[in-house]
């Protein structure tokens, strides 16, 4: 009982930042992302009779500890859904997500695991069911079921039955590009899980964040449909700044940025002042992702590479949703 699936990671333009239920992974706000072609995970799940436990190889290295635990917990959900709690699996994942790029490999990882695992065990889920299941491995992964732009609707049910992602526009709809800017120095990492928890519980800015989401979502969806790049970029950049502002007011306060993060943000703003439409967004780490249009690719890449402390710039087009190999 074996299947292989490929999933791409995604970058949020409207961020998911906060959980209302930690174990079911239910968010406090809806979010919206673009799936990226350049970053993906390919996973084979092989359920076999007679295995005594799950095995997980990531890039051909056996994984133990917390990451292994998250995978087996997720396989438990699949086993339970299929009524096959007697089966264990060999899981093999290959990540084409340069970890240093600071793009969530958990998004492509859990989306590929969910797709391969359910297929291998003989479950036939539609996209919404698959997204809802994937959400329970990693929230942002729920959006990686689809190509192009997708929205994770937070839902309101306590059991999470209405919390899943839906497609907003395909990868073919609009060729918006993303440059992942990799920086040399690192700050001590606060995981997204710990960061959002602390922010929800202690930041006085958090209610302001929540209040602003529905307007951002409504406006960015309209801008995506009409392919209004400036509007899309403005909303995404402002939404990112708002999310990061909530962490500065947490107790104890923290930030994911470092000096190089600020430098890249300033360079993006300078490019814009010089007439090139570019916008940034940042997740739970110091690296910056820059949104641009294909006709500006050369100048954007060159300018970003010239910033001292930038070690790499990885360019990506919009990517496709789940595929089975
Ligand atoms: O799904 P997680 O636990 O990887 O959290 C993702 C949180 C952000 O990347 C900061 C925002 C987002 O919506 O992807």
XYZ file of C-alpha atoms and ligand atoms in Angstrom:
339
model
C 0.000 0.000 0.000
C 2.274 2.636 -1.369
C 1.854 6.107 -2.905
C 4.049 9.084 -3.763
C 2.956 12.722 -3.812
C 4.581 16.063 -4.465
C 3.557 19.337 -2.801
C 4.923 22.869 -3.071
C 5.406 25.262 -0.225
C 3.549 28.575 -0.106
C 4.183 32.120 1.029
C 1.435 33.890 2.950
C 0.403 37.336 1.677
C -2.132 37.591 4.501
C -0.519 35.806 7.436
C -1.861 33.107 9.672
C -0.802 34.322 13.104
C -2.479 32.748 16.119
C -4.386 29.616 17.076
C -7.746 29.322 18.813
C -7.233 25.573 19.285
C -3.701 24.268 19.587
C -4.327 20.576 19.169
C -6.719 20.773 16.199
C -4.687 23.678 14.763
C -7.582 26.081 14.356
C -6.554 29.649 13.539
C -7.764 32.935 14.967
C -7.758 34.461 11.480
C -8.136 33.448 7.851
C -5.035 33.710 5.653
C -4.113 33.805 1.972
C -1.035 32.554 0.151
C 0.737 31.968 -3.130
C 2.052 28.456 -3.812
C 5.655 28.507 -5.060
C 7.053 26.440 -7.892
C 10.678 26.453 -6.744
C 10.190 24.794 -3.355
C 8.630 21.379 -2.890
C 8.665 18.081 -1.045
C 8.217 14.634 -2.579
C 7.024 11.969 -0.150
C 6.443 8.230 -0.465
C 4.316 6.515 2.168
C 4.324 2.735 2.249
C 1.923 1.100 4.745
C 2.925 -2.489 5.399
C 1.562 -5.353 7.430
C 3.984 -6.617 10.025
C 5.841 -3.351 10.724
C 6.150 -2.625 14.454
C 6.468 1.162 14.127
C 6.650 3.999 11.601
C 9.953 4.916 10.034
C 10.707 8.360 8.653
C 13.596 9.209 6.352
C 14.118 12.863 5.422
C 16.610 13.388 2.607
C 17.702 9.800 3.257
C 18.508 10.451 6.939
C 16.477 8.708 9.656
C 14.536 11.273 11.699
C 13.844 10.917 15.426
C 12.615 13.169 18.201
C 10.059 15.914 17.752
C 9.907 15.817 13.946
C 9.377 12.039 14.006
C 6.667 12.453 16.628
C 4.791 14.993 14.492
C 4.858 12.605 11.534
C 3.620 9.573 13.502
C 0.884 11.677 15.154
C -0.226 12.739 11.719
C -0.156 9.168 10.403
C -2.374 8.256 13.383
C -5.038 10.597 11.987
C -4.819 8.871 8.610
C -4.940 5.399 10.188
C -7.969 6.368 12.268
C -9.808 7.811 9.250
C -9.179 4.620 7.305
C -9.958 2.302 10.226
C -6.522 0.720 9.848
C -4.862 1.358 13.206
C -2.981 -1.903 12.797
C -0.735 -0.575 10.012
C 2.604 1.221 10.242
C 4.438 2.938 7.418
C 7.805 3.612 5.905
C 7.876 7.303 4.991
C 10.523 8.771 2.741
C 10.623 12.517 2.043
C 12.902 14.504 -0.196
C 12.913 18.243 0.372
C 13.649 20.559 -2.524
C 13.188 23.464 -0.132
C 16.570 24.944 0.736
C 16.163 25.099 4.511
C 18.305 28.217 4.608
C 15.757 30.057 2.470
C 13.520 30.304 5.520
C 10.527 29.039 3.609
C 8.352 26.737 5.633
C 9.277 23.206 4.597
C 6.526 22.097 6.996
C 3.937 23.390 4.503
C 5.129 21.288 1.568
C 6.120 18.473 3.931
C 2.734 17.960 5.576
C 0.816 18.518 2.330
C 2.876 15.809 0.576
C 2.588 13.481 3.594
C -1.191 13.911 3.756
C -1.638 13.306 0.029
C 0.670 10.278 -0.164
C -0.520 8.800 3.141
C -4.245 8.986 2.380
C -3.748 7.631 -1.128
C -1.538 4.786 0.102
C -4.087 3.657 2.672
C -6.913 3.771 0.134
C -8.813 6.869 1.287
C -10.390 9.008 -1.397
C -10.548 12.568 -0.134
C -11.573 15.632 -2.096
C -9.406 18.767 -1.922
C -11.317 20.290 0.989
C -11.145 17.109 3.012
C -7.452 16.789 2.248
C -6.836 20.426 3.218
C -8.733 19.985 6.492
C -6.689 16.916 7.348
C -3.392 18.555 6.310
C -4.178 21.525 8.565
C -3.804 19.227 11.561
C -0.164 18.567 10.653
C 0.799 22.189 10.028
C -1.589 25.109 9.618
C 0.130 26.741 6.665
C 0.245 23.347 4.892
C -3.541 23.414 4.463
C -2.998 26.038 1.728
C -0.459 23.948 -0.212
C -3.133 21.583 -1.560
C -3.814 24.108 -4.315
C -1.671 25.816 -6.916
C -1.591 29.599 -7.303
C -3.458 31.647 -4.717
C -5.440 30.000 -1.949
C -7.287 31.083 1.166
C -7.410 29.161 4.424
C -10.863 29.951 5.791
C -10.617 29.947 9.568
C -14.117 28.552 10.108
C -16.107 28.788 13.317
C -16.921 25.193 14.299
C -15.251 23.845 17.417
C -14.361 20.562 15.727
C -12.613 22.319 12.836
C -14.931 20.839 10.217
C -15.207 24.186 8.400
C -11.518 25.175 8.692
C -9.785 24.389 5.385
C -8.309 26.124 2.367
C -10.055 26.902 -0.906
C -8.570 27.940 -4.268
C -8.708 31.654 -5.113
C -6.867 31.849 -8.458
C -4.740 29.320 -10.356
C -0.998 29.529 -10.995
C -1.838 30.359 -14.634
C -4.063 33.286 -13.648
C -1.168 35.573 -12.803
C 2.590 35.224 -13.029
C 3.665 36.963 -9.823
C 7.217 36.058 -8.852
C 8.867 35.699 -5.462
C 12.548 36.111 -4.646
C 13.603 34.417 -1.411
C 16.480 36.471 -0.025
C 18.806 34.358 2.106
C 20.768 36.189 4.784
C 24.060 35.277 6.383
C 23.406 36.000 10.037
C 20.845 34.366 12.268
C 18.802 35.348 15.265
C 17.871 32.852 17.933
C 14.855 31.098 16.575
C 11.448 31.411 18.207
C 9.334 28.790 16.410
C 6.160 30.004 14.724
C 4.238 27.806 17.165
C 5.781 29.416 20.266
C 5.783 32.894 18.712
C 2.106 32.927 17.867
C 1.157 31.505 21.254
C 3.058 34.176 23.149
C 1.608 36.883 20.920
C -2.003 35.712 21.268
C -1.655 35.466 25.039
C 0.240 38.667 25.814
C 0.361 41.218 22.987
C -1.980 44.199 23.461
C -1.656 44.741 19.687
C -3.194 41.339 18.965
C -6.870 42.460 18.908
C -5.919 45.149 16.386
C -4.343 42.506 14.184
C -7.500 40.386 14.252
C -9.758 43.381 13.582
C -7.855 44.277 10.432
C -7.864 40.893 8.689
C -11.227 40.789 6.965
C -10.602 44.108 5.201
C -7.121 42.994 4.080
C -8.509 39.722 2.760
C -11.392 41.291 0.902
C -9.148 43.883 -0.727
C -6.329 41.529 -1.672
C -8.738 39.045 -3.254
C -10.179 41.839 -5.413
C -6.639 42.959 -6.345
C -5.603 39.407 -7.263
C -8.652 38.968 -9.466
C -7.950 42.194 -11.341
C -4.169 41.527 -11.323
C -3.472 44.833 -9.592
C 0.113 44.242 -8.553
C 0.624 47.466 -6.613
C -2.488 46.969 -4.562
C -1.659 43.291 -3.925
C 1.883 44.169 -2.886
C 0.841 47.075 -0.679
C -1.682 44.973 1.203
C 0.735 42.034 1.609
C 3.591 44.235 2.841
C 1.388 46.123 5.292
C -0.120 42.869 6.561
C 3.365 41.469 7.168
C 4.409 44.590 9.084
C 1.283 44.375 11.219
C 1.943 40.745 12.080
C 5.514 41.497 13.088
C 4.380 44.525 15.103
C 2.322 42.225 17.330
C 5.509 40.411 18.424
C 7.182 43.654 19.528
C 4.377 44.211 22.016
C 4.367 40.633 23.359
C 5.586 39.829 26.867
C 8.481 39.160 26.751
C 8.827 41.077 23.492
C 10.597 39.545 20.518
C 11.243 40.043 16.838
C 12.153 37.750 13.959
C 14.120 40.524 12.251
C 17.798 41.310 12.378
C 19.905 44.100 10.903
C 20.036 42.431 7.485
C 16.271 41.963 7.430
C 15.901 45.726 7.854
C 18.471 46.374 5.177
C 16.602 44.252 2.631
C 13.317 45.925 3.557
C 14.913 49.330 2.989
C 16.369 48.242 -0.357
C 12.916 47.107 -1.488
C 11.486 50.485 -0.523
C 14.311 52.248 -2.392
C 13.682 50.171 -5.523
C 10.075 51.238 -5.305
C 11.055 54.890 -4.961
C 13.058 54.380 -8.167
C 9.982 53.184 -10.018
C 10.253 49.401 -9.769
C 7.120 47.883 -8.211
C 8.431 45.444 -5.572
C 7.099 44.517 -2.147
C 8.382 42.393 0.722
C 6.921 39.887 3.117
C 8.550 38.062 6.060
C 7.536 34.948 8.008
C 8.734 33.649 11.381
C 12.426 34.183 10.638
C 14.860 36.861 9.454
C 14.790 36.114 5.708
C 12.818 38.326 3.347
C 10.678 37.329 0.358
C 10.280 39.889 -2.387
C 7.271 40.026 -4.722
C 7.897 41.299 -8.263
C 6.676 40.936 -11.844
C 8.582 38.922 -14.498
C 9.652 42.015 -16.479
C 11.656 43.262 -13.477
C 13.323 39.965 -12.631
C 16.831 40.873 -13.772
C 17.074 44.203 -11.994
C 15.397 42.901 -8.819
C 17.744 39.917 -8.582
C 20.825 42.052 -9.247
C 19.895 44.674 -6.656
C 19.114 42.065 -4.003
C 22.345 40.138 -4.629
C 24.396 43.314 -4.205
C 23.211 43.847 -0.618
C 26.106 43.001 1.733
C 25.194 39.971 3.860
C 22.846 38.441 1.272
C 24.174 34.937 0.598
C 21.648 33.812 -1.988
C 18.568 34.896 -3.893
C 16.247 32.088 -5.012
C 13.632 32.983 -7.617
C 10.272 31.278 -7.931
C 7.164 31.339 -10.108
C 3.667 30.404 -8.947
C 3.477 26.665 -8.329
C 0.923 23.903 -8.815
C -1.099 22.055 -6.208
C -0.678 18.463 -5.076
C 0.334 15.907 -7.677
C 0.713 12.136 -7.456
C 3.737 10.468 -9.008
O 1.956 26.596 9.832
P 3.160 27.065 10.605
O 3.198 26.560 11.997
O 4.418 26.815 9.811
O 3.036 28.675 10.777
C 3.191 29.586 9.719
C 3.177 30.988 10.191
C 3.676 32.014 9.186
O 4.556 31.453 8.251
C 4.420 33.112 9.928
C 2.512 32.695 8.445
C 1.812 31.862 7.401
O 0.617 32.107 7.211
O 2.436 31.019 6.737
